[in-house]
mmCIF file of C-alpha atoms in Angstrom:
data_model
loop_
_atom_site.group_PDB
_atom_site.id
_atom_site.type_symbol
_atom_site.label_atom_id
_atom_site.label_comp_id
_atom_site.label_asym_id
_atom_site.label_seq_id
_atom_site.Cartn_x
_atom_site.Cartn_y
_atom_site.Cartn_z
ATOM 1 C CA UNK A 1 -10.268 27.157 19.902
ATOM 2 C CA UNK A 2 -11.776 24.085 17.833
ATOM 3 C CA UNK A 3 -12.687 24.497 14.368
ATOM 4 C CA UNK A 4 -15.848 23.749 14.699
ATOM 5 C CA UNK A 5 -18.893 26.692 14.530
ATOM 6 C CA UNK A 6 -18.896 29.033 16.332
ATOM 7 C CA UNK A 7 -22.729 30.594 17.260
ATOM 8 C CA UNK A 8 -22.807 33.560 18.004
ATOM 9 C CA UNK A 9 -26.241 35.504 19.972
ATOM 10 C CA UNK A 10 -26.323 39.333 19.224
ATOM 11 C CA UNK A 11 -28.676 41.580 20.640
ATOM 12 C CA UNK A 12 -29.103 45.037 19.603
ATOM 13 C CA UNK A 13 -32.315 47.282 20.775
ATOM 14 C CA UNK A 14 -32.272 50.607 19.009
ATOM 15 C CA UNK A 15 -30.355 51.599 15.570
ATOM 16 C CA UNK A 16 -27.298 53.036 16.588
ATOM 17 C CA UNK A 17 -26.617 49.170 18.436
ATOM 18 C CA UNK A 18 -28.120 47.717 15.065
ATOM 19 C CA UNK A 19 -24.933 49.720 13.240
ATOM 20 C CA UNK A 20 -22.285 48.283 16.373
ATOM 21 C CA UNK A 21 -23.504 45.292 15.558
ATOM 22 C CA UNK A 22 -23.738 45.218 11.729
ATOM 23 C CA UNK A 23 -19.739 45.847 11.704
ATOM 24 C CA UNK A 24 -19.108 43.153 14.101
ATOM 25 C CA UNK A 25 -20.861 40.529 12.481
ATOM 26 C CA UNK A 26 -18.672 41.945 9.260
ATOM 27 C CA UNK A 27 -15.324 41.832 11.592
ATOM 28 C CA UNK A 28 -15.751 38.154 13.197
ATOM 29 C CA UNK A 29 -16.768 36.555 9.483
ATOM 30 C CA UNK A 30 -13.535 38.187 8.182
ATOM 31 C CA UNK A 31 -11.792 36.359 11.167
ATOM 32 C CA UNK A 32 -14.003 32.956 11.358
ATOM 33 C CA UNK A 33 -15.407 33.026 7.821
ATOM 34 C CA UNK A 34 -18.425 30.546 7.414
ATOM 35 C CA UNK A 35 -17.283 28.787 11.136
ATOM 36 C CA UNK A 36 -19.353 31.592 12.820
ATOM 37 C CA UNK A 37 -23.331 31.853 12.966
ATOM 38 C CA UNK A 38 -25.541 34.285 14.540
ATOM 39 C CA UNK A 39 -28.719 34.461 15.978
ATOM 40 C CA UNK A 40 -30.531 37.612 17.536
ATOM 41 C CA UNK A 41 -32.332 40.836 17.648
ATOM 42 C CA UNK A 42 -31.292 43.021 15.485
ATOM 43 C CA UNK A 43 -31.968 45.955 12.792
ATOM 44 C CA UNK A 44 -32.054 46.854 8.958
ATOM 45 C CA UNK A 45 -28.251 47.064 9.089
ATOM 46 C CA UNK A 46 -27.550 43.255 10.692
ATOM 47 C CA UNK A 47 -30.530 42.145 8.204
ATOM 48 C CA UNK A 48 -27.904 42.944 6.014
ATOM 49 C CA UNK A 49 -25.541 40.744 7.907
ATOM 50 C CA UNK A 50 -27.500 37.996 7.112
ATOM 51 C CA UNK A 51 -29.179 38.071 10.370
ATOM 52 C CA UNK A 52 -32.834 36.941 10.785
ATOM 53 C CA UNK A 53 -34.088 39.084 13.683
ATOM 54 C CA UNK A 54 -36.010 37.152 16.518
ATOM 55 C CA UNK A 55 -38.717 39.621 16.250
ATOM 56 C CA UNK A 56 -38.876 43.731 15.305
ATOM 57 C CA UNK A 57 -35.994 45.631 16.696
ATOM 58 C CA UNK A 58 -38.168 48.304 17.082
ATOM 59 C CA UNK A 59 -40.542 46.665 19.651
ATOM 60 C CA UNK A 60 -38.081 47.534 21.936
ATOM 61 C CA UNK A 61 -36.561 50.786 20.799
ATOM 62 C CA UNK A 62 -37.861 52.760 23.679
ATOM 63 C CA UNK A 63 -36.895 55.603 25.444
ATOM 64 C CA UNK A 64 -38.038 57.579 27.978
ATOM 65 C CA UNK A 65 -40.063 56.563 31.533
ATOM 66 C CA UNK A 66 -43.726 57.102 29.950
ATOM 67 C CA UNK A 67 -42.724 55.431 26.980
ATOM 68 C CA UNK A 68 -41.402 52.432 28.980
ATOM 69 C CA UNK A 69 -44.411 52.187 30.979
ATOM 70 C CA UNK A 70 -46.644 52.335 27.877
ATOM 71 C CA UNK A 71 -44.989 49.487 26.294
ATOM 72 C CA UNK A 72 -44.402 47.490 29.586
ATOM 73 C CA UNK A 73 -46.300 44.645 28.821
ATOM 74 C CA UNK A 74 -44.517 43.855 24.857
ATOM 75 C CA UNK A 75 -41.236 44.504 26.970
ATOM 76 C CA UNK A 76 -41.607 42.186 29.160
ATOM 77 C CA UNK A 77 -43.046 39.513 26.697
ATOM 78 C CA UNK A 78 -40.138 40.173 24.768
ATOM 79 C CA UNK A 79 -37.231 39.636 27.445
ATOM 80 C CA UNK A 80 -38.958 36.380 28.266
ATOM 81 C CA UNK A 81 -38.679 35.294 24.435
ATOM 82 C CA UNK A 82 -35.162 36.825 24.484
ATOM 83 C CA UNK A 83 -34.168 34.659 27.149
ATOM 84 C CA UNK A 84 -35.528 31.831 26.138
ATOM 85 C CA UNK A 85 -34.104 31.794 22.457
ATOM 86 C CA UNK A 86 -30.491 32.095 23.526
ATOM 87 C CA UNK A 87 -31.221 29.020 25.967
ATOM 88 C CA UNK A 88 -32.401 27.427 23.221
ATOM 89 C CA UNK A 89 -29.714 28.366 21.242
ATOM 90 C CA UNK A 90 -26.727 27.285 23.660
ATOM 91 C CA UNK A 91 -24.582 29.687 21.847
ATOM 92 C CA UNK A 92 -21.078 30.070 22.703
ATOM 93 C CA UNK A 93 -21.118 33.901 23.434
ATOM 94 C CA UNK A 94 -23.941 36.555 24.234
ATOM 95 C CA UNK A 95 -22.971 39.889 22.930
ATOM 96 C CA UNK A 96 -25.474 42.446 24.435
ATOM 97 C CA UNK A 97 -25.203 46.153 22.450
ATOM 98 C CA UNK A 98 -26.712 48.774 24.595
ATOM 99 C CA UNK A 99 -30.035 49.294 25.527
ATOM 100 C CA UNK A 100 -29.288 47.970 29.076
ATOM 101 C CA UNK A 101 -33.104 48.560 30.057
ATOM 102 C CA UNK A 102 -33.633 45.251 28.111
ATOM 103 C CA UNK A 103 -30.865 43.309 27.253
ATOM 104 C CA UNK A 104 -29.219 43.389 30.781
ATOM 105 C CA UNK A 105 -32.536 41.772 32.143
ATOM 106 C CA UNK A 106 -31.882 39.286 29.310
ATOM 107 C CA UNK A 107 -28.623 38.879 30.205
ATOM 108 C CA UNK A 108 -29.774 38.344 33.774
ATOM 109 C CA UNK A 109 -31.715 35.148 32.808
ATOM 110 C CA UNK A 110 -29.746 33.339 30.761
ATOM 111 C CA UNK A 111 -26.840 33.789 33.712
ATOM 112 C CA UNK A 112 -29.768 32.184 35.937
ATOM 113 C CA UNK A 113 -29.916 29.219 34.162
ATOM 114 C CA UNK A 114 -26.389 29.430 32.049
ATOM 115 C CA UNK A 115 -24.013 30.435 33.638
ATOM 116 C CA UNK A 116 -21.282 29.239 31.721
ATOM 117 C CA UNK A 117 -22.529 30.761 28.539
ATOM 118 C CA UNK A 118 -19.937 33.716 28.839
ATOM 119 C CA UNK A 119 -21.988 37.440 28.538
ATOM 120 C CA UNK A 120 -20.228 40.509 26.759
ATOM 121 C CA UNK A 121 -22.079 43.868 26.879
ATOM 122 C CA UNK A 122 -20.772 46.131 23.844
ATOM 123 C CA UNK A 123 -21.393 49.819 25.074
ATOM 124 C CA UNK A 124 -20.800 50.686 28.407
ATOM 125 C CA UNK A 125 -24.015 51.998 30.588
ATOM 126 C CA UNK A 126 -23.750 55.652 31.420
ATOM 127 C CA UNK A 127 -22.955 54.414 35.246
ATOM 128 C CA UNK A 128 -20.662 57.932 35.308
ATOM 129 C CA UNK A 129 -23.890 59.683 34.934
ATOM 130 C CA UNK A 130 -26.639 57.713 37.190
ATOM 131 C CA UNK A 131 -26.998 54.778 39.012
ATOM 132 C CA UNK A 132 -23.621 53.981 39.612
ATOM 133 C CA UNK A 133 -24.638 51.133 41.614
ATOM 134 C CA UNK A 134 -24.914 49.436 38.007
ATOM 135 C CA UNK A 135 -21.594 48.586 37.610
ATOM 136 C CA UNK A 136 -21.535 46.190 41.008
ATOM 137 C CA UNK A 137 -24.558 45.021 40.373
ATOM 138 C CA UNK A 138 -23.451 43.911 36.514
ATOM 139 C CA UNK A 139 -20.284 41.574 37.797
ATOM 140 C CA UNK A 140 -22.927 38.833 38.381
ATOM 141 C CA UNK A 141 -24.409 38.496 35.029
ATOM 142 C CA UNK A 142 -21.648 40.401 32.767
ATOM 143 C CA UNK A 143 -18.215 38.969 31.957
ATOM 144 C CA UNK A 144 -16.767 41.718 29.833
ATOM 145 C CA UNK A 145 -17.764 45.436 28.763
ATOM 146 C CA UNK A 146 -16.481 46.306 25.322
ATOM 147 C CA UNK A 147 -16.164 50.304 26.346
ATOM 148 C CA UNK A 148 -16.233 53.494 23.228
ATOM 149 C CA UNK A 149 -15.195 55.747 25.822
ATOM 150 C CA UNK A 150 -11.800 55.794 27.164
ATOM 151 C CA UNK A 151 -12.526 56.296 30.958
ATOM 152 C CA UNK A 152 -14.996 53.848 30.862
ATOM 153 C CA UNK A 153 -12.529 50.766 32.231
ATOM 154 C CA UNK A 154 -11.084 52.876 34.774
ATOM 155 C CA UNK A 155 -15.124 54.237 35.328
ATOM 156 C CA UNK A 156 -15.995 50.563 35.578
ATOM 157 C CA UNK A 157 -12.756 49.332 37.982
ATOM 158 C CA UNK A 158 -13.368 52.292 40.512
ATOM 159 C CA UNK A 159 -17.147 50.956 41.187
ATOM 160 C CA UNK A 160 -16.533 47.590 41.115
ATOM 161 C CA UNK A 161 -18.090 46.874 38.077
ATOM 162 C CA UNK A 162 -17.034 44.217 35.441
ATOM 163 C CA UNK A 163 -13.681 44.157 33.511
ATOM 164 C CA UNK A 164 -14.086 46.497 30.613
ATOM 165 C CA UNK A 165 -11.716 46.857 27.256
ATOM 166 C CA UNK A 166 -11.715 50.359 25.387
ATOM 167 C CA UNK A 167 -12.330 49.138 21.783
ATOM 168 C CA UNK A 168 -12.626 52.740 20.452
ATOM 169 C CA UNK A 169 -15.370 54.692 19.120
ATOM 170 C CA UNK A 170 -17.350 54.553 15.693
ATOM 171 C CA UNK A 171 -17.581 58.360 15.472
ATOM 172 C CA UNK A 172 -13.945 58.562 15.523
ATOM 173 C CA UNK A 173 -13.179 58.043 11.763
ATOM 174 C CA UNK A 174 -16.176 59.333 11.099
ATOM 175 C CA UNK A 175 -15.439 63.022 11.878
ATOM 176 C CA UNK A 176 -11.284 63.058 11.031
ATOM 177 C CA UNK A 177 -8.930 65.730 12.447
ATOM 178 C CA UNK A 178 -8.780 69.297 10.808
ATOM 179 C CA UNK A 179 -5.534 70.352 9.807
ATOM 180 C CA UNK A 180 -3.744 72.474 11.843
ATOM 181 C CA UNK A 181 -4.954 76.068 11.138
ATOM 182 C CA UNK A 182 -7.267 74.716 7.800
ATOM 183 C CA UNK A 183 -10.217 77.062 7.563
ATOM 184 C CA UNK A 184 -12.851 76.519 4.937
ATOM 185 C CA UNK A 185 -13.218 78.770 2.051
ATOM 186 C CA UNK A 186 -15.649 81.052 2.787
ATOM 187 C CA UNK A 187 -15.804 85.045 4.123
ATOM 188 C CA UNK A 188 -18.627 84.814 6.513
ATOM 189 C CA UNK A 189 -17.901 82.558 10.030
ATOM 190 C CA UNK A 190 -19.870 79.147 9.788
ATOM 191 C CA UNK A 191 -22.165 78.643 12.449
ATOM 192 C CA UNK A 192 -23.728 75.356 13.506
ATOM 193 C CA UNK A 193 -27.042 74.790 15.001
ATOM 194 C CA UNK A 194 -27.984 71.606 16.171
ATOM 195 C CA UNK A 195 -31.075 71.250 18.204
ATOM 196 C CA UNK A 196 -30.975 67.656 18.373
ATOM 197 C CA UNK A 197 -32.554 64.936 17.075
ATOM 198 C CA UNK A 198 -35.622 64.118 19.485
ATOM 199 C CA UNK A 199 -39.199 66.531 18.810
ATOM 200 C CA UNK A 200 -39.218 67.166 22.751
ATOM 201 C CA UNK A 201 -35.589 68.958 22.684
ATOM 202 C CA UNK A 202 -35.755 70.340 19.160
ATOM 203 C CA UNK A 203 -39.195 72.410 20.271
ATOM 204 C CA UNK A 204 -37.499 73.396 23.748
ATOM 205 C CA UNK A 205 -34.355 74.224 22.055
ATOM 206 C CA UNK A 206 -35.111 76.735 19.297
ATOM 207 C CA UNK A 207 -36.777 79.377 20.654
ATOM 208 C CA UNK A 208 -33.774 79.823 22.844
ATOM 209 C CA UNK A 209 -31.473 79.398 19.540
ATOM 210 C CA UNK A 210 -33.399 81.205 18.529
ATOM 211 C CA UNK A 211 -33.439 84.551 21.073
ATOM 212 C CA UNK A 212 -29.168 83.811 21.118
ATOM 213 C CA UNK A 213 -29.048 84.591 17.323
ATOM 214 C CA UNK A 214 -30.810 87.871 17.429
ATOM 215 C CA UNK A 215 -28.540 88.900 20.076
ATOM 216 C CA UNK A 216 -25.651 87.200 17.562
ATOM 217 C CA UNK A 217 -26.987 88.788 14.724
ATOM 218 C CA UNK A 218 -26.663 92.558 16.428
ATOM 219 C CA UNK A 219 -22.985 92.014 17.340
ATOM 220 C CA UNK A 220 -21.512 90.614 13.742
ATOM 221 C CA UNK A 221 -23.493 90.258 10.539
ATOM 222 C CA UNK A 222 -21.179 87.856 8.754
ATOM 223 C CA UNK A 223 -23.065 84.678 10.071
ATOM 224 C CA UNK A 224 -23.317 81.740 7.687
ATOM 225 C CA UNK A 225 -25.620 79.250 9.541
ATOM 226 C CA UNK A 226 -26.118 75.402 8.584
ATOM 227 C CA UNK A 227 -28.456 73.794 10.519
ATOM 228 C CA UNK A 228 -28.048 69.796 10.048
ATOM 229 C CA UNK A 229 -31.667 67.819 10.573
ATOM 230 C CA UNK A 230 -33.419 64.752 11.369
ATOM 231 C CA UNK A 231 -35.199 64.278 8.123
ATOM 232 C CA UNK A 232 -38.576 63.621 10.331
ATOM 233 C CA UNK A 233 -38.469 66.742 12.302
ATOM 234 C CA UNK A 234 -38.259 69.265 9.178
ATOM 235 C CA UNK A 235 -41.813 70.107 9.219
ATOM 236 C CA UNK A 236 -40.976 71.429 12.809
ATOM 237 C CA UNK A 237 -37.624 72.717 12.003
ATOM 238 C CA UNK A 238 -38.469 74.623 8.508
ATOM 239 C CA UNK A 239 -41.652 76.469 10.944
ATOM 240 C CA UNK A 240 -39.606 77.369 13.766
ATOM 241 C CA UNK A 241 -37.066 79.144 11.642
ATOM 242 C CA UNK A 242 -38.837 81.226 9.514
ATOM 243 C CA UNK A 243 -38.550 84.621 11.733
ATOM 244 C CA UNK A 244 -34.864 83.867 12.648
ATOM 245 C CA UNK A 245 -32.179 87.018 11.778
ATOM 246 C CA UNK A 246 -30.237 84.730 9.448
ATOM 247 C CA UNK A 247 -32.253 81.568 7.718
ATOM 248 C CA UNK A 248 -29.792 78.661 7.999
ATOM 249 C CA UNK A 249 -28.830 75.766 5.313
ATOM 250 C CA UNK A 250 -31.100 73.175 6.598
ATOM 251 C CA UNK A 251 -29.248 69.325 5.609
ATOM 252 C CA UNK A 252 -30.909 66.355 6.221
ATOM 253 C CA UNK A 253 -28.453 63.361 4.793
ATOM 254 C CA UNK A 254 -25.544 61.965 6.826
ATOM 255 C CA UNK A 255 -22.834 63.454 4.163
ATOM 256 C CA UNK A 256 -23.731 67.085 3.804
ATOM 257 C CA UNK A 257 -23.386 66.747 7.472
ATOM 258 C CA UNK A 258 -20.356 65.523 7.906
ATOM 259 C CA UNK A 259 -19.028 68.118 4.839
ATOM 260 C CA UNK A 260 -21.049 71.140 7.043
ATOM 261 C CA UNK A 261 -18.535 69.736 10.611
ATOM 262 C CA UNK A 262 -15.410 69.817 8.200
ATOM 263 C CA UNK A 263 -15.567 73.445 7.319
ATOM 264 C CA UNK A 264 -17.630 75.084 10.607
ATOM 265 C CA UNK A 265 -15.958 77.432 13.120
ATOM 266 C CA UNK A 266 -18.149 76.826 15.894
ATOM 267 C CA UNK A 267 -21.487 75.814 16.747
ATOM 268 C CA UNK A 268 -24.262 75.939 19.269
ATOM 269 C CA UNK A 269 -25.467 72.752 20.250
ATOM 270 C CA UNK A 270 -27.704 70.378 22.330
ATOM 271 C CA UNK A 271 -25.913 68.344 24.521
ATOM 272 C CA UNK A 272 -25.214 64.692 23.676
ATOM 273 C CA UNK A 273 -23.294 62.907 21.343
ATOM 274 C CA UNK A 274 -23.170 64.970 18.610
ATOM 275 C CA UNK A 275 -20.530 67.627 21.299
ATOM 276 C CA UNK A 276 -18.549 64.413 20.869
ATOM 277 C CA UNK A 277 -18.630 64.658 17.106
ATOM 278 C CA UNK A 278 -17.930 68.323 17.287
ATOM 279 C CA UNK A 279 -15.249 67.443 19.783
ATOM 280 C CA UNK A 280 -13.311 65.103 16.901
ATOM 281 C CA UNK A 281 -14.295 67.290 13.718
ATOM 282 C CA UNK A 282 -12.480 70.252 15.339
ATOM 283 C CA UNK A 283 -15.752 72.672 16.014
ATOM 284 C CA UNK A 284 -15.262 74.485 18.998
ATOM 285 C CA UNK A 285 -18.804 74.657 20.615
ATOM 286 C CA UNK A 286 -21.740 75.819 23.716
ATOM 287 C CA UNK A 287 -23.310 72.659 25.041
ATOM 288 C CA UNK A 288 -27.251 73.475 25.631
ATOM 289 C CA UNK A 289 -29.990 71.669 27.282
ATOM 290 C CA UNK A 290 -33.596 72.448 28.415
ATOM 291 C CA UNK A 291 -35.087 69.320 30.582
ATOM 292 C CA UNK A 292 -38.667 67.889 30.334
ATOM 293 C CA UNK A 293 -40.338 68.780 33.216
ATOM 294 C CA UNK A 294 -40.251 65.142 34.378
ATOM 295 C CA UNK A 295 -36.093 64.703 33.950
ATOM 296 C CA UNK A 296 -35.966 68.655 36.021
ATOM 297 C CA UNK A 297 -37.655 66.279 39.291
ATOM 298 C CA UNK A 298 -35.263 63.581 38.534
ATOM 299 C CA UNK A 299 -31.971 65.773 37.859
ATOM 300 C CA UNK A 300 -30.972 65.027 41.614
ATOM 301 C CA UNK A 301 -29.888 61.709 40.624
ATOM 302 C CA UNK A 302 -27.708 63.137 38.103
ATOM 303 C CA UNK A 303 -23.898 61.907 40.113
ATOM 304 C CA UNK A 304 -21.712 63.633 36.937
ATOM 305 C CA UNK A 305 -20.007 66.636 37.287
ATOM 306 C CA UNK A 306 -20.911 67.662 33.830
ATOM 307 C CA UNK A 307 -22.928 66.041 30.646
ATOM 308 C CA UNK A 308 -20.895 67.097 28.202
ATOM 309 C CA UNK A 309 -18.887 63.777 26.714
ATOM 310 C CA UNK A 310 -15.301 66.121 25.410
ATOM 311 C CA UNK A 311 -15.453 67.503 28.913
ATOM 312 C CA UNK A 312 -15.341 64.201 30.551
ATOM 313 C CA UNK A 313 -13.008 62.587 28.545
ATOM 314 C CA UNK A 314 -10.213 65.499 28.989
ATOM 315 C CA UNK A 315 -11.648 65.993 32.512
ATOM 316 C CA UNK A 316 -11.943 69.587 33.241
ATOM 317 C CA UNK A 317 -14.854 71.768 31.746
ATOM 318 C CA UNK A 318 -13.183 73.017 28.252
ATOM 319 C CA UNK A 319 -16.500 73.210 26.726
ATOM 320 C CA UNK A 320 -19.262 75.886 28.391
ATOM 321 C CA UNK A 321 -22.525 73.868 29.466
ATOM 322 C CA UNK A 322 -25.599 75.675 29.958
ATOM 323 C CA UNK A 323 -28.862 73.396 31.413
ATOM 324 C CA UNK A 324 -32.224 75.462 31.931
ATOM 325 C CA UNK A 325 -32.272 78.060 34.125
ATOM 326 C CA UNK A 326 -28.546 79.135 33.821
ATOM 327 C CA UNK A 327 -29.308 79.569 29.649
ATOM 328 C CA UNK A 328 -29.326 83.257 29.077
ATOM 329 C CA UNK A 329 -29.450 84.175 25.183
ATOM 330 C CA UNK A 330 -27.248 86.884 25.800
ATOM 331 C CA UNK A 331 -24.983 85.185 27.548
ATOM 332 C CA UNK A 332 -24.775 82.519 24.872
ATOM 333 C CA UNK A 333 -24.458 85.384 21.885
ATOM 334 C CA UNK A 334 -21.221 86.447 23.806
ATOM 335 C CA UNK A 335 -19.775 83.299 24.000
ATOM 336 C CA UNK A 336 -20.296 82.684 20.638
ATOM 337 C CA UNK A 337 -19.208 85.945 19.152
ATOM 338 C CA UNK A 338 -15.822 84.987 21.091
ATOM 339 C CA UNK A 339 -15.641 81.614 19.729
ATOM 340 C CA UNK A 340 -16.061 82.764 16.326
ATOM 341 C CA UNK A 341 -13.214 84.911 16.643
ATOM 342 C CA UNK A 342 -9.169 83.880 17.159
ATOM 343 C CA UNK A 343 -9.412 84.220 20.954
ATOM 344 C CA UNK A 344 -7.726 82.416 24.005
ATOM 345 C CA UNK A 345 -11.688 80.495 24.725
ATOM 346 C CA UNK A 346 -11.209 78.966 20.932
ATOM 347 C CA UNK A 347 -7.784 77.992 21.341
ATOM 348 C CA UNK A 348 -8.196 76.367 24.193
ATOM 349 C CA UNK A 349 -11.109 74.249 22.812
ATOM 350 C CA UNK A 350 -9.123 73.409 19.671
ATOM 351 C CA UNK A 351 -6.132 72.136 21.795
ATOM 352 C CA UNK A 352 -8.718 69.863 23.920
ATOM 353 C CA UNK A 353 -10.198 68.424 21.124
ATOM 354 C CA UNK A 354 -6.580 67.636 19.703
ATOM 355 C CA UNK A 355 -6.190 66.112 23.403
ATOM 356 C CA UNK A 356 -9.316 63.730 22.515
ATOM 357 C CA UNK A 357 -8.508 62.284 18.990
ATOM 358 C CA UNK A 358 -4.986 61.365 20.964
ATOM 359 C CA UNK A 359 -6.737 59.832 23.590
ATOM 360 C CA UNK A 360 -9.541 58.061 21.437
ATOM 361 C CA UNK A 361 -7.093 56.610 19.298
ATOM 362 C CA UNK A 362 -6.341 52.836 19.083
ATOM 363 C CA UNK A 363 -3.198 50.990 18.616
ATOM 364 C CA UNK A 364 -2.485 50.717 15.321
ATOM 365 C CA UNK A 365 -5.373 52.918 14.130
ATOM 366 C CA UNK A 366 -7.814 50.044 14.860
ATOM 367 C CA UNK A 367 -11.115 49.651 13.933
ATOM 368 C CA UNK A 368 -13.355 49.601 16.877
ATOM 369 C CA UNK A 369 -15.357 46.646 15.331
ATOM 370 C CA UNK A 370 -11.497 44.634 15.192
ATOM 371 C CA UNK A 371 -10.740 45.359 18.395
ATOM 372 C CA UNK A 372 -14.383 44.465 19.796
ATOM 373 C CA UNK A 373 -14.378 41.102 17.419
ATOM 374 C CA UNK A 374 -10.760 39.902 18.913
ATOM 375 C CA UNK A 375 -11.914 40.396 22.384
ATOM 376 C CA UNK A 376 -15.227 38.012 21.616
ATOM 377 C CA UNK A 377 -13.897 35.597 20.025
ATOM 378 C CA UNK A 378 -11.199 34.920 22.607
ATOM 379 C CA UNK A 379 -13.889 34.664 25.397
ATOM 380 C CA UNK A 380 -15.947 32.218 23.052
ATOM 381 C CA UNK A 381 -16.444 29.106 25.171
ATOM 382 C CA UNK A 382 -14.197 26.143 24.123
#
């Protein structure tokens, strides 16, 4: 590689890309200094980066099929101006993080007209979950997927999709292992509720948590519930709670959750990443989730076996799932009486998630933002 600069055109469409690529910015200036630049879309946290956004990340930051269609016309204005940017640019790499919805059509543009500007997707699309056909269908405007799931590159090989590097996950240091038999000090049993993070779930969700913890509550009395919160849904939260058998902690910041996973013994969740952070913070756990009435039409195209990220990673169902109909509160207090407990279902949760960290780790305890910045900057064109 010459020594001359390096530019660099980073794309991130909702905030947990913005934090991805935040730390890789950081990573590749430790490695290039001042012979890198970058141009992009970004958040608050590559701001800080010193990046100038193209335009408000959150123009884009949409989820959901109603939502998408509500904002169709900015969206599309926006991948046009995307596009056209980084061909005005001529950078030497496009780093795409997540949000394939609209940085893959992006991606698809530039590749029409550049197709020697080399394309790196950080973040893997869930093509183990839907739409497989993705991953084919990605070889012709994708070079390289920077994966934070380990069976993501074998995922990606077996459909044909591009070649893909496991650079580790974020989350990894972020929840560190529990010591072999370390217990926090406390008499009653630490329960977690987490109802997740989105108004739709959290609303469908705690009733239900809400029926399971009465039937809890009648079995042991020694619950000590913390419930950790998005700070915009407390309104909703603090209402919905007010009847429940035991009142829970509610937290709010990032750190008294973190300190609430270290010293849990199990928890009752919604399904999604934060079973992950469970997973690697040592909280054996019930995976819940009630569908909008729009996703319980579309579950058919659903191709995973289950939704549950520590189940797929260890590959066999260590951690119960329960998805609408199948919930049954009473089923769920059982469950969670016996994971509360020293019994064979906790053990055998606690030795998966030791499974996990092992197979989440990178060589040399890597950072995932190292790992993802050496595999750019080698593909940088020369």
């Amino acid at each position: 590689m010459t020594d001359r600069l390096r530019k660099v055109f980073i794309i991130a469409g909702e905030v947990s890309g913005d934090a991805l690529g935040a730390k890789l910015m950081e990573a590749m200036r430790a490695r290039l200094g001042n012979k890198v630049s970058f141009e992009g879309v970004g958040g608050e946290a590559m701001a800080g980066e010193g990046l100038t956004s193209l335009f408000d990340m959150h123009d884009i930051a949409v989820m959901g099929f109603s939502a998408v269609i509500a904002r169709l016309p900015t969206l599309i204005t926006r991948i046009n101006r995307t596009a056209e940017a980084v061909l005005d640019a001529k950078p030497d790499i496009l780093v795409i993080i997540d949000s394939p919805d609209f940085t893959h059509r992006v991606a698809r543009k530039v590749r029409a007209v550049r197709p020697d500007i080399p394309v790196v997707d950080y973040v893997c699309p869930s093509v183990w979950a839907w739409r497989s056909s993705r991953a084919r269908a990605m070889r012709a405007y994708v070079d390289h997927v920077l994966a934070l799931l380990p069976f993501e590159p074998k995922t990606l090989e077996t459909l044909n999709g591009p070649k893909a590097t496991y650079v580790g996950h974020p989350l990894f240091s972020t929840f560190p292992a529990r010591k072999k038999g370390e217990r926090a000090a406390h008499e009653k049993r630490r329960l977690l509720i987490l109802p997740g993070s989105r108004r739709g779930e959290v609303s469908r969700l705690l009733p239900l948590f809400n029926e399971t913890l009465k039937e809890l509550h009648q079995r042991r009395s020694d619950l000590d519930l913390v419930l950790p919160a998005v700070p915009r849904l407390l309104p909703l939260i603090e209402a919905s709670v007010r009847d429940w058998p035991v009142q829970p902690k509610i937290v709010t910041t990032p750190a008294e959750k973190i300190a609430a996973f270290a010293c849990a013994d199990a928890a009752l969740a919604a399904s999604g990443t934060v079973c992950l952070e469970l997973a690697l913070a040592g909280v054996p756990m019930i995976s819940t989730y009630k569908l909008d009435p729009i996703a319980r039409r579309l579950r058919f195209l659903v191709t995973t076996w289950s939704a549950n990220l520590p189940n797929l990673i260890v590959d066999y169902p260590v951690v119960p799932e329960y998805i609408d109909e199948f919930i049954k509160p009473a089923g769920l207090a059982r469950l969670l009486d016996r994971l509360l407990s020293d019994t064979p279902e906790r053990a055998a949760q606690l030795a998966a998630f030791a499974t996990i960290r092992s197979l989440m780790a990178t060589p040399g305890d890597k950072a995932p933002a190292d790992m993802a910045a050496d595999t750019i900057i080698a593909m940088m064109r020369a």
